[in-house]
Short mmCIF file of C-alpha atoms and ligand atoms in Angstrom, two decimals:
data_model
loop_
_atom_site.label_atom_id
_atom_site.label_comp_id
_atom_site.label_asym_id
_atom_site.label_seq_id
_atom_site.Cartn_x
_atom_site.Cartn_y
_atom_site.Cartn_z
CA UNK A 24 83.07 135.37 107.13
CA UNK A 25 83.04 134.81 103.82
CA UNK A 26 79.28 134.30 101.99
CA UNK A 27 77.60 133.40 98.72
CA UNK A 28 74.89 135.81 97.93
CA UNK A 29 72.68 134.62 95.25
CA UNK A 30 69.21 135.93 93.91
CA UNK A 31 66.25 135.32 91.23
CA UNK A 32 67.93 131.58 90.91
CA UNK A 33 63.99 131.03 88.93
CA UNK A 34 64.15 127.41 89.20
CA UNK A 35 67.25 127.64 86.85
CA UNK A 36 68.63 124.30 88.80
CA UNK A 37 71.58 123.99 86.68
CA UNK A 38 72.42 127.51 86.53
CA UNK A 39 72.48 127.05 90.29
CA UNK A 40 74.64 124.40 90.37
CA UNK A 41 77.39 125.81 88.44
CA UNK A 42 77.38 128.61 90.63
CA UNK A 43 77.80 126.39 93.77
CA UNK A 44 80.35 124.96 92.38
CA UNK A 45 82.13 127.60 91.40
CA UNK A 46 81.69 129.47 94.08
CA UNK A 47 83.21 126.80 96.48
CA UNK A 48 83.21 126.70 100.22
CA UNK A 49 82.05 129.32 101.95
CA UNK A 50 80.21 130.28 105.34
CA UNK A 51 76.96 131.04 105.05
CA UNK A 52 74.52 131.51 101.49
CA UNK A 53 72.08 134.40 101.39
CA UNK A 54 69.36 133.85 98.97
CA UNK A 55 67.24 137.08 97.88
CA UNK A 56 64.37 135.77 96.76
CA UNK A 57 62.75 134.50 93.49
CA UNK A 58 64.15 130.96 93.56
CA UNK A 59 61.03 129.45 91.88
CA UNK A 60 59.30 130.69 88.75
CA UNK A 61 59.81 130.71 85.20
CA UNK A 62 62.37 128.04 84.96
CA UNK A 63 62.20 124.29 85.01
CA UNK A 64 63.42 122.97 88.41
CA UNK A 65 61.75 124.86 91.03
CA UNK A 66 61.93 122.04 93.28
CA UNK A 67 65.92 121.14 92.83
CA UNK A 68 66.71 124.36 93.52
CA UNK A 69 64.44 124.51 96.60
CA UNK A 70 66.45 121.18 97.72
CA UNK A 71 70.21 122.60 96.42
CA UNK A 72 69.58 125.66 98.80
CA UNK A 73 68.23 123.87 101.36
CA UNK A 74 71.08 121.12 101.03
CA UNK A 75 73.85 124.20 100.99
CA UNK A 76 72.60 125.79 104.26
CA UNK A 77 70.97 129.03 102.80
CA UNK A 78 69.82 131.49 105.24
CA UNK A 79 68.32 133.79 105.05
CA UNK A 80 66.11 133.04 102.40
CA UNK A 81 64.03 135.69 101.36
CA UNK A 82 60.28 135.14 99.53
CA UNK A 83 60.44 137.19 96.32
CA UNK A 84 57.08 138.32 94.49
CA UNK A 85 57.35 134.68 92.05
CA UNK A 86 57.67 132.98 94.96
CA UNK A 87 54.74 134.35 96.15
CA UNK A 88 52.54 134.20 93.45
CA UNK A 89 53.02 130.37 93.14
CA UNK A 90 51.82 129.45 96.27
CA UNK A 91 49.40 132.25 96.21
CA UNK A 92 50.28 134.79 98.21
CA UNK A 93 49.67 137.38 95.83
CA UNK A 94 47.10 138.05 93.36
CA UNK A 95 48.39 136.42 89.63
CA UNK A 96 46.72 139.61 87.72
CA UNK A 97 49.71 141.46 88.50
CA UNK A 98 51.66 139.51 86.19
CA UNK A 99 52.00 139.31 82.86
CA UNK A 100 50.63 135.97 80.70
CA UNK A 101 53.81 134.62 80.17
CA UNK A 102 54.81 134.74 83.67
CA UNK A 103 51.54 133.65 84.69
CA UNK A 104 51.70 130.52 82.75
CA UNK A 105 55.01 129.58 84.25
CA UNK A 106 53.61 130.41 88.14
CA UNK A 107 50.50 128.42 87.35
CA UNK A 108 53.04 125.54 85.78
CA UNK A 109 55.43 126.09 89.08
CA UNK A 110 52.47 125.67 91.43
CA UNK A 111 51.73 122.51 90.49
CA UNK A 112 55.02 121.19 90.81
CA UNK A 113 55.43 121.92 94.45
CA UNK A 114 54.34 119.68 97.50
CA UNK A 115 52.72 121.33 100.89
CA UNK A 116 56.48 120.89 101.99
CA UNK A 117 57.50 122.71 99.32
CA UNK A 118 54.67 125.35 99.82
CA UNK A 119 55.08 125.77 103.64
CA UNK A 120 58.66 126.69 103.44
CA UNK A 121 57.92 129.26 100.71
CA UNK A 122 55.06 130.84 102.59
CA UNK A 123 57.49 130.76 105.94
CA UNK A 124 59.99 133.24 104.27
CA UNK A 125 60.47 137.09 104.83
CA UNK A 126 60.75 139.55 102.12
CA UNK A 127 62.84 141.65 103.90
CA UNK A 128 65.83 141.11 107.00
CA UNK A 129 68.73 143.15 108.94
CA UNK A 130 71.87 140.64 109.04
CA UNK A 131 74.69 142.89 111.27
CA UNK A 132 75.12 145.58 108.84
CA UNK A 133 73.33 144.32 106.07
CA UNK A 134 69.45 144.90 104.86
CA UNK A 135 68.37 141.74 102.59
CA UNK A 136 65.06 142.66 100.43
CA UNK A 137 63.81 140.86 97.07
CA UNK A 138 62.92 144.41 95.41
CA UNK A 139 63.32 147.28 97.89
CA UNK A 140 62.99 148.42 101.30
CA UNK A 141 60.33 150.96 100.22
CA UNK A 142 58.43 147.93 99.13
CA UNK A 143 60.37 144.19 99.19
CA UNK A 144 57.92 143.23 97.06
CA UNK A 145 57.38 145.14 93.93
CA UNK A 146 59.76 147.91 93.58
CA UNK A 147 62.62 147.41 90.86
CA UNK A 148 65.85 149.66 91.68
CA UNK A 149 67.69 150.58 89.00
CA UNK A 150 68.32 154.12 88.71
CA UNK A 151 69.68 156.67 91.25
CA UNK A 152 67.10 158.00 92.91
CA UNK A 153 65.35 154.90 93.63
CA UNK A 154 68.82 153.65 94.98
CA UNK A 155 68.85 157.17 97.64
CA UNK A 156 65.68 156.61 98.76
CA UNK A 157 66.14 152.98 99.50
CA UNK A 158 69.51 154.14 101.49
CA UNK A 159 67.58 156.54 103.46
CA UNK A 160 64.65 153.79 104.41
CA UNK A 161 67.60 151.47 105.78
CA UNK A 162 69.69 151.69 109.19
CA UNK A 163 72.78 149.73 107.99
CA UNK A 164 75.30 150.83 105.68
CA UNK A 165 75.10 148.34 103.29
CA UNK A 166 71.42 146.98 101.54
CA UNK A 167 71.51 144.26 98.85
CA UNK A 168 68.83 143.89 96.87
CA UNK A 169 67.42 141.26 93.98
CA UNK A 170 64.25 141.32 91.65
CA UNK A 171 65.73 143.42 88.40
CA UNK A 172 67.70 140.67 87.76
CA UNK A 173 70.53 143.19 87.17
CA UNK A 174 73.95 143.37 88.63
CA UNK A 175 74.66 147.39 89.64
CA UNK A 176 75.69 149.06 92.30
CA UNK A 177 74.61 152.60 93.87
CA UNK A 178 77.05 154.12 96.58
CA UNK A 179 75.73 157.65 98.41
CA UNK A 180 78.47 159.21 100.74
CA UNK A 181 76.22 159.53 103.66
CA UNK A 182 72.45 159.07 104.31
CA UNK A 183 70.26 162.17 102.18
CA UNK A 184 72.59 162.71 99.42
CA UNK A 185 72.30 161.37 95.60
CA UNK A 186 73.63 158.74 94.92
CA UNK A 187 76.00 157.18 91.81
CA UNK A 188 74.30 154.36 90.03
CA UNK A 189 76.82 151.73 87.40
CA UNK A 190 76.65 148.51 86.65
CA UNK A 191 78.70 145.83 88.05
CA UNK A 192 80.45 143.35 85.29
CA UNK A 193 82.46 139.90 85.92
CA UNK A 194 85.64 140.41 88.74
CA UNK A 195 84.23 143.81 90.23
CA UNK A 196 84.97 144.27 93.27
CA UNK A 197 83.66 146.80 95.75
CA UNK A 198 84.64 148.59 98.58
CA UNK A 199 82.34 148.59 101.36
CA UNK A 200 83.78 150.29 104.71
CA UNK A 201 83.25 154.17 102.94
CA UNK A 202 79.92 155.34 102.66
CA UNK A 203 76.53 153.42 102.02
CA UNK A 204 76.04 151.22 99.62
CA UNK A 205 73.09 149.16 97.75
CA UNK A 206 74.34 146.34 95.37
CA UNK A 207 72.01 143.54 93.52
CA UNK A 208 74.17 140.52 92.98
CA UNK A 209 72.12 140.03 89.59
CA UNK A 210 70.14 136.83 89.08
CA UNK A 211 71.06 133.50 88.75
CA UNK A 212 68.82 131.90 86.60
CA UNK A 213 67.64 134.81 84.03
CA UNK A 214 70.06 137.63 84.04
CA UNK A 215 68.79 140.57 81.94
CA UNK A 216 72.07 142.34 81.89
CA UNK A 217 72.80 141.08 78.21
CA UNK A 218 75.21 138.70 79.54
CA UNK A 219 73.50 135.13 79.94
CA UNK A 220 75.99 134.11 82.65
CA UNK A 221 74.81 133.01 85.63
CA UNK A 222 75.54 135.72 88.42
CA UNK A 223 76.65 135.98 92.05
CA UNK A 224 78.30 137.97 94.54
CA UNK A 225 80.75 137.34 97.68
CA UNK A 226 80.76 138.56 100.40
CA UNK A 227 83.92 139.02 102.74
CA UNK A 228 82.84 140.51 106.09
CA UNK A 229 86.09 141.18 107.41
CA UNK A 230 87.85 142.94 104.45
CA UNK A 231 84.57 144.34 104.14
CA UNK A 232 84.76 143.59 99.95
CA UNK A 233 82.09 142.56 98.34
CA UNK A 234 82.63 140.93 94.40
CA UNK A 235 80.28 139.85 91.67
CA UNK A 236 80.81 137.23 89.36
CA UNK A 237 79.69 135.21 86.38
CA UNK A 238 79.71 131.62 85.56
CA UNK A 239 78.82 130.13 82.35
CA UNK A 240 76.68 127.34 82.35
CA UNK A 241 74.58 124.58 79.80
CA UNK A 242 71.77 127.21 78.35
CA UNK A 243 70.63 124.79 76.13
CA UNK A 244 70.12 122.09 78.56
CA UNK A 245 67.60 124.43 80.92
CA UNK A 246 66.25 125.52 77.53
CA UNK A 247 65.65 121.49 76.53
CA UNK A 248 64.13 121.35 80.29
CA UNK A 249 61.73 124.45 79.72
CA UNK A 250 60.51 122.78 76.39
CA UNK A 251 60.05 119.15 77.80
CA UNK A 252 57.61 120.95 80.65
CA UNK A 253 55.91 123.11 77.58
CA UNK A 254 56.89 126.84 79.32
CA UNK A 255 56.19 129.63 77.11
CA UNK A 256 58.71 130.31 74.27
CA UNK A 257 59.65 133.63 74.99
CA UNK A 258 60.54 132.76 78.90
CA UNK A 259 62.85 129.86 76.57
CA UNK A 260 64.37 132.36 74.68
CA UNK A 261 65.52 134.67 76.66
CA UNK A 262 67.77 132.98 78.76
CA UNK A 263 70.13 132.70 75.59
CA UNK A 264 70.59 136.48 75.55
CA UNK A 265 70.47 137.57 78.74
CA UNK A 266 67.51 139.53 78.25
ZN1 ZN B 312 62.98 137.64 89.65
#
């Protein structure tokens, strides 16, 4: 089975869309969580997962916050703003199917979660002993992860040891069927890797590889977007930079 894992898409619609397209036909989409928030088509890229069959879908904390599932003090302003702007864009439709998502799933030998399984919430993995103690709080050998917006990879040769922590760049490919693995696929619609690519990952259950990928696609356009809807500057700027 070959599948399209995607995460933090951020109402980024055409960020999303060059990934779909790029990505071409596969068998299922797994979506991580964060699809709305900050950008300026959370409801296109509700409809362009929906359309392309993505399940799971997992809720993410933005997600969350805009139909207000969780308290909007924990954010900052400028993410705020954009969660306040994102809320009124979406329809009870719109807000049932958010509120109807998990955080966290087992798919065969796989453990989706938007941050961690510690807490699929809130909890950003990105060093090495976050990554060994969200292996040893799973039961399958492989856990994929969203939320830092940042492509990496942490393998640990068996449950309880450390385990090795490096980013993952354009045409990696991984390994999966030695040892235990957690991988974020990066994010679609704001990477913060310093590359403003648009990121993914495949997944190829029966080699049992896993890849990640980038796809350029028209900054300037979801920039115009952002502007047109008046969403704070910096959340504009960023996207340029990949910060
Ligand atoms: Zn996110």
């Amino acid at each position: 089975m070959k599948v399209l894992i995607v995460s933090d898409v951020h109402a980024n619609a055409i960020a999303l869309e060059a990934v779909l397209a790029r990505a071409g036909v596969v068998d299922a989409v797994w979506n991580l969580g964060d699809t709305v928030g900050y950008g300026p088509e959370p409801v296109r890229s509700l409809e362009l997962l929906v359309d392309r069959g993505a399940d799971p879908t997992l809720a993410g904390n933005h997600d969350l916050a805009c139909v207000g599932a969780l308290d909007l003090a924990a954010f900052n302003p400028v993410a705020r703003a954009a969660a306040l702007w994102t809320a009124r864009q979406l329809g009870p439709e719109h807000r049932a199917h958010l509120l109807s998502l998990p955080s966290t799933l087992v798919v065969a030998d796989f453990t989706l979660t938007h941050g961690s399984p510690r807490d699929p919430v809130w909890e950003y993995v990105v060093d090495a002993a976050a990554a060994a103690a969200s292996l040893d709080a799973v039961a399958t050998p492989v856990c994929l992860v969203g939320h830092s917006h940042i492509a990496l990879v942490a393998s640990q040769t068996s449950a309880g040891n450390d385990a090795v922590l490096r980013p993952l760049r354009d045409g990696d490919t991984l390994d999966l069927s030695h040892g235990r693995y957690l991988v974020n696929p990066g994010s679609v619609g704001q990477p913060r890797d310093r590359d403003s690519r648009a990121a993914y990952a495949l997944l190829d259950t029966a080699a049992g590889t896993l890849s990640v990928h980038r796809v350029a696609y028209d900054v300037g356009e979801t920039q115009r977007r952002m502007a047109e809807a008046s969403l704070p500057a910096p959340l504009i700027a960023r996207l340029a930079r990949g910060i």
